[in-house]
PDB file of C-alpha atoms in Angstrom:
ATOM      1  CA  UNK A   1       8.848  -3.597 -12.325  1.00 81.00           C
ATOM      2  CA  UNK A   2       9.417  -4.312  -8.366  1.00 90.00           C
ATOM      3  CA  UNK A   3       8.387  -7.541  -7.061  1.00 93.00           C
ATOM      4  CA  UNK A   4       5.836  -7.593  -4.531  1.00 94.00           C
ATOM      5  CA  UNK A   5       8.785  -7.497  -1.587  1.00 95.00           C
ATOM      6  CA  UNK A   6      10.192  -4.578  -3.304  1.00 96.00           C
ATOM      7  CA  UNK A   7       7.064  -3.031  -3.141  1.00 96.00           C
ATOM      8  CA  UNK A   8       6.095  -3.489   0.652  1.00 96.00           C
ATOM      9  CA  UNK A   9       9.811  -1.687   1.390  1.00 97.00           C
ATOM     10  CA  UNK A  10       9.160   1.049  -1.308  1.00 97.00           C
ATOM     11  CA  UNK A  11       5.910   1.830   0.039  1.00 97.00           C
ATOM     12  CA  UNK A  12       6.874   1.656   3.880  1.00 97.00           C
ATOM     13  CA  UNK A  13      10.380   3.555   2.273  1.00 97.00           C
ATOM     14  CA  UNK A  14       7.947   6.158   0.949  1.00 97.00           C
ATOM     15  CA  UNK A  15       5.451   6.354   3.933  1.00 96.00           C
ATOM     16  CA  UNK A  16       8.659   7.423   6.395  1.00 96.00           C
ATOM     17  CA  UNK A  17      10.043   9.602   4.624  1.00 95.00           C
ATOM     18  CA  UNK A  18       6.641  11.181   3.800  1.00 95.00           C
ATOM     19  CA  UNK A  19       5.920  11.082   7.570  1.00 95.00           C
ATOM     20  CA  UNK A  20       9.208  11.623   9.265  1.00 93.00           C
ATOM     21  CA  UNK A  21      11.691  13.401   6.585  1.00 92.00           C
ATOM     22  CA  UNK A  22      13.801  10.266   6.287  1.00 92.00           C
ATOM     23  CA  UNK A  23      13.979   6.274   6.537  1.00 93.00           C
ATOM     24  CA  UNK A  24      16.148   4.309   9.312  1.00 92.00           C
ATOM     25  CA  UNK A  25      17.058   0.896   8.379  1.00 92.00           C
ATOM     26  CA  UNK A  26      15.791  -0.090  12.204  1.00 92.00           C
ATOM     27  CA  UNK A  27      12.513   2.050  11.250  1.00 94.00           C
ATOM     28  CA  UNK A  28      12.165   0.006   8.226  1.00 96.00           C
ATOM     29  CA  UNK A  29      12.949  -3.266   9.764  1.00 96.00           C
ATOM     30  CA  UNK A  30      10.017  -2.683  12.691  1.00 95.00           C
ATOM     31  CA  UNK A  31       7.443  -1.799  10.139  1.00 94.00           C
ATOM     32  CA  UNK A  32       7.840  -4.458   8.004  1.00 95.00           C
ATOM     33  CA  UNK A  33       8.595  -6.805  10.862  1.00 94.00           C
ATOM     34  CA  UNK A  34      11.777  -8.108   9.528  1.00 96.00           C
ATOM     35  CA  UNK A  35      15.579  -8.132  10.360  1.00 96.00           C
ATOM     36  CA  UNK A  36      17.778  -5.095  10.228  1.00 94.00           C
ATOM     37  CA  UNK A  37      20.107  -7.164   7.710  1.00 95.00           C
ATOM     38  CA  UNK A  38      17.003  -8.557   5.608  1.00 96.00           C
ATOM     39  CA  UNK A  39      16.494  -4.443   5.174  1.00 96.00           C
ATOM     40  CA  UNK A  40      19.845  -4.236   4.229  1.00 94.00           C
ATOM     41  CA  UNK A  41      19.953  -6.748   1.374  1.00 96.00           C
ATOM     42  CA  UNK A  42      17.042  -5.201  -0.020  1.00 97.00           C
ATOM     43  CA  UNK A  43      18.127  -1.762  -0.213  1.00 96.00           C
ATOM     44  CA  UNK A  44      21.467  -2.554  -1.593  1.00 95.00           C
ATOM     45  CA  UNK A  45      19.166  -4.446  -4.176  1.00 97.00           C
ATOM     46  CA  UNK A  46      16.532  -0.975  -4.550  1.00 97.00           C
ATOM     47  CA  UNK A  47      19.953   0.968  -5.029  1.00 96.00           C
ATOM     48  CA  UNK A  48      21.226  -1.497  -7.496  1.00 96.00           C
ATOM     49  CA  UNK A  49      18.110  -1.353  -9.547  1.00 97.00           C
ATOM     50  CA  UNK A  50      18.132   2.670  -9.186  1.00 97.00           C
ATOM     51  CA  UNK A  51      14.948   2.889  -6.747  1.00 97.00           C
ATOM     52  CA  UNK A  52      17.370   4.518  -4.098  1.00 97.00           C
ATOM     53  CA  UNK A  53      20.550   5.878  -3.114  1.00 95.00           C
ATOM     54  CA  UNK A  54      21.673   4.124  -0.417  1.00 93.00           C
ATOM     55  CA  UNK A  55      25.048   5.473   1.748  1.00 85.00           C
ATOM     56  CA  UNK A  56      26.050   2.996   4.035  1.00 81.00           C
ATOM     57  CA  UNK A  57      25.785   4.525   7.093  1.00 78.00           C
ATOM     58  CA  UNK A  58      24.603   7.755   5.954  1.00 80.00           C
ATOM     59  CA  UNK A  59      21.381   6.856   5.130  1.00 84.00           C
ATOM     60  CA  UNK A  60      19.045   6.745   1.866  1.00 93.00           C
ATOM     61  CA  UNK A  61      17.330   8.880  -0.670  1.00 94.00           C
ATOM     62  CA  UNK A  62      14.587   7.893  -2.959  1.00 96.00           C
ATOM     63  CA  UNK A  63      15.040   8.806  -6.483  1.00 97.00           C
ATOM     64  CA  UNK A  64      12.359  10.079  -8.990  1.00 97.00           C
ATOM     65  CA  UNK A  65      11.726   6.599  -9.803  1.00 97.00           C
ATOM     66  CA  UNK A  66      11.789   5.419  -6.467  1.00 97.00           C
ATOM     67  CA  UNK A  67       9.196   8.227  -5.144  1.00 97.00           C
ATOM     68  CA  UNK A  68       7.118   7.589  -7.673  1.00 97.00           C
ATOM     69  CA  UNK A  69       6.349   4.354  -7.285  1.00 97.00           C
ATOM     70  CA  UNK A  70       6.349   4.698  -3.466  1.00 97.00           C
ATOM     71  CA  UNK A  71       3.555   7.263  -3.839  1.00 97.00           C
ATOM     72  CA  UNK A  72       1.414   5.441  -6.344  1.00 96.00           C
ATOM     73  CA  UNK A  73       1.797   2.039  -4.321  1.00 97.00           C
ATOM     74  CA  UNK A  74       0.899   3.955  -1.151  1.00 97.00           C
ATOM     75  CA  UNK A  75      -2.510   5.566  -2.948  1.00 97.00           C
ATOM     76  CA  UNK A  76      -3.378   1.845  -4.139  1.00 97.00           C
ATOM     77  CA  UNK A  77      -2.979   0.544  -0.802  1.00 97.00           C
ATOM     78  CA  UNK A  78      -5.331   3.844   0.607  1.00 97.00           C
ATOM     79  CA  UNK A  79      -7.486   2.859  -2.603  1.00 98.00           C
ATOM     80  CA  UNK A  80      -8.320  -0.223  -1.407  1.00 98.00           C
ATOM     81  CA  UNK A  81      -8.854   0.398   2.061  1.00 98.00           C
ATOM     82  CA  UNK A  82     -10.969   2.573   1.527  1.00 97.00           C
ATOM     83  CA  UNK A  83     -12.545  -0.159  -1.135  1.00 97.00           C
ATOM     84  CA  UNK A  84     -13.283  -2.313   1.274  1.00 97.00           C
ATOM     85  CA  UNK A  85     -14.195  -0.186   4.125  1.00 95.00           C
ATOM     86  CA  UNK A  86     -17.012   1.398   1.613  1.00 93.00           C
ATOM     87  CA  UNK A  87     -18.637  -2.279   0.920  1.00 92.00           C
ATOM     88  CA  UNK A  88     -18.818  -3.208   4.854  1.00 91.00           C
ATOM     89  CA  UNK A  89     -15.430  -5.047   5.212  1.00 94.00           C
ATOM     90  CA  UNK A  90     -15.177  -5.138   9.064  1.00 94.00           C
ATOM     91  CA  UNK A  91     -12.371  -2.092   9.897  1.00 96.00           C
ATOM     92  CA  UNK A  92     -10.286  -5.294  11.607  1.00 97.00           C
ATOM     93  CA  UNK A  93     -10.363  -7.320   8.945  1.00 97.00           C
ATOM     94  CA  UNK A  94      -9.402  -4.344   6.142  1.00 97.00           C
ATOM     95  CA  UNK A  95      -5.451  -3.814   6.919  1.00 95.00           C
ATOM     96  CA  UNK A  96      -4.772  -7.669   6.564  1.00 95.00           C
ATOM     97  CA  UNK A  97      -6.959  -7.932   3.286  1.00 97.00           C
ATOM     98  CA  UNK A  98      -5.309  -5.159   1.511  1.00 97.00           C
ATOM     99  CA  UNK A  99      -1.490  -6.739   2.432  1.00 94.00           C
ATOM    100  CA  UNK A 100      -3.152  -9.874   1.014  1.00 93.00           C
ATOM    101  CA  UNK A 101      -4.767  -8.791  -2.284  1.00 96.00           C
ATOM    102  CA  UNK A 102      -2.639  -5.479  -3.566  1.00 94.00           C
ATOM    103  CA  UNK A 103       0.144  -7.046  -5.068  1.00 93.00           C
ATOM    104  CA  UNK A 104      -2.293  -9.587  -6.721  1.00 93.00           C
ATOM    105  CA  UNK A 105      -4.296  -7.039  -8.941  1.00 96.00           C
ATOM    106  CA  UNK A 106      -3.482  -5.468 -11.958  1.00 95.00           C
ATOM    107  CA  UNK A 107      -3.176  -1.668 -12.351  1.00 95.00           C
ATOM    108  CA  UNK A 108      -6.318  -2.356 -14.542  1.00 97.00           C
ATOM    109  CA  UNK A 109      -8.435  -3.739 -11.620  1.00 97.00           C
ATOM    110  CA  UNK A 110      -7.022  -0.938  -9.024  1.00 97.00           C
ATOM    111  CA  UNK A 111      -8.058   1.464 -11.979  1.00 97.00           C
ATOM    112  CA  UNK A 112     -11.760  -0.533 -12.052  1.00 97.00           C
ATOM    113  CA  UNK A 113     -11.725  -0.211  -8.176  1.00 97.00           C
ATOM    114  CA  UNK A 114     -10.624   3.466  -8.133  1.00 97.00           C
ATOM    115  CA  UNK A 115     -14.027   3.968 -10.369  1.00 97.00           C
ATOM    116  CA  UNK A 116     -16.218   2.678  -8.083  1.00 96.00           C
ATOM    117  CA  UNK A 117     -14.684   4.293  -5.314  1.00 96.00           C
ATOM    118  CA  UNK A 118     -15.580   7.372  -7.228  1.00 97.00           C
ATOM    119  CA  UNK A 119     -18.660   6.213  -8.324  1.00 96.00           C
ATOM    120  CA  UNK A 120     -19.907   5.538  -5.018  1.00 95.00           C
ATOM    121  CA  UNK A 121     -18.784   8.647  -3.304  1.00 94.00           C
ATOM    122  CA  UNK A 122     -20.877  10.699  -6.032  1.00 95.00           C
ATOM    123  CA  UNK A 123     -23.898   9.381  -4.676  1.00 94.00           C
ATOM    124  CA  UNK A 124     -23.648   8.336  -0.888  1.00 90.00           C
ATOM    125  CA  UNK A 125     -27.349   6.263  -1.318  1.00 94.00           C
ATOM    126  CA  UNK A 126     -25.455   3.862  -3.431  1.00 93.00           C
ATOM    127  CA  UNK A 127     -23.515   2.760  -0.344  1.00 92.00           C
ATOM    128  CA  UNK A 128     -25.969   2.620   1.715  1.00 91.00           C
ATOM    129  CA  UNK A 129     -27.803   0.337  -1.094  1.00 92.00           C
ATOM    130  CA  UNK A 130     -25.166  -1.898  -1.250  1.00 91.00           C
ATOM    131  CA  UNK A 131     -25.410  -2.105   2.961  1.00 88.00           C
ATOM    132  CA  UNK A 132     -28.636  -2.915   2.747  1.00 90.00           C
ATOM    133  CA  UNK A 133     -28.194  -5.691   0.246  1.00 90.00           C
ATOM    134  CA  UNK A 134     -25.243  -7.060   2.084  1.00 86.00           C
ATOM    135  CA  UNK A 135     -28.091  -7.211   5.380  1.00 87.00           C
ATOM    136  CA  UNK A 136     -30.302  -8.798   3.508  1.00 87.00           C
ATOM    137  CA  UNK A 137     -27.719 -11.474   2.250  1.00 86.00           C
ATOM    138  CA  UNK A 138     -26.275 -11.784   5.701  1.00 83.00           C
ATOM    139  CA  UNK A 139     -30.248 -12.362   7.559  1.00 84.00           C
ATOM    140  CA  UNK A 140     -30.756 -14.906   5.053  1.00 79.00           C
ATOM    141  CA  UNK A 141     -27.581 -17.140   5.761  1.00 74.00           C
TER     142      UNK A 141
END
C-alpha cells in the first residue's frame, strides 16, 4: 500500500495524464509544490515498487496498478469534496480539508461517506435539513 506521499504524486500522476495525455516531472513538481529532484526520488521509488515506468528522460507511464490506484484516490478526494461541500463546509475552506483528512480515513469510512453522499443526493430535502440544523446551531452560538 502507498504511503500518503505516494499517494498525493499518484493522484496528481493520474490527474495529468487524465487531463493532459502525459506527466512532466516540472508539471508534477508545480502541483505538488515541491522540487523537480524531490519528484524525481519519488518516481524512481513508484517505478521501483511497480506503480510506474519511469524512462529517464523519456518520460513515465502508469501501470495497471499504478492507474488504478490513481483513479480510485482521485474519486476519494472528489468524494469528499463533494462531502463536505454537501454539509455547508465553506467552498474555501473544502480543498485544504480534504488534503488534511483523506489519507487519515479508512477505505471503510470513505465507503460510509460515499453512502451518505448517495443518501443525500436521493432526497435533496435531506440537505437542506441538515442546512437548516447547522443555522440553527450556528444562531445559537
Amino acid at each position: 500500500m502507498p504511503t500518503p506521499s505516494m499517494e498525493d504524486y499518484l493522484e496528481r500522476i493520474y490527474k495529468l495524464i487524465d487531463e493532459k495525455g502525459y506527466a512532466r516531472v516540472s508539471d508534477i513538481a508545480e502541483g505538488l509544490e515541491v522540487h523537480p529532484s524531490s519528484v524525481t526520488k519519488m518516481i524512481q521509488k513508484l517505478d521501483k515498487d511497480q506503480y510506474l515506468i519511469y524512462e529517464k528522460y523519456r518520460g513515465l507511464v502508469l501501470t495497471s496498478k499504478g492507474k488504478k490506484i490513481g483513479k480510485r484516490l482521485v474519486d476519494r478526494h472528489q468524494l469528499l469534496e463533494e462531502f463536505l461541500g454537501m454539509i455547508g463546509v465553506q467552498k474555501e475552506f473544502i480543498y485544504t480539508d480534504v488534503e488534511g483528512i483523506e489519507h487519515h480515513l479508512s477505505w471503510d469510512s470513505i465507503a460510509c461517506i460515499e453512502s451518505l453522499v448517495q443518501y443525500f443526493k436521493q432526497d435533496p430535502t435531506r440537505v437542506e435539513d441538515l442546512r437548516s440544523i447547522r443555522a440553527e446551531l450556528d444562531k445559537d452560538s
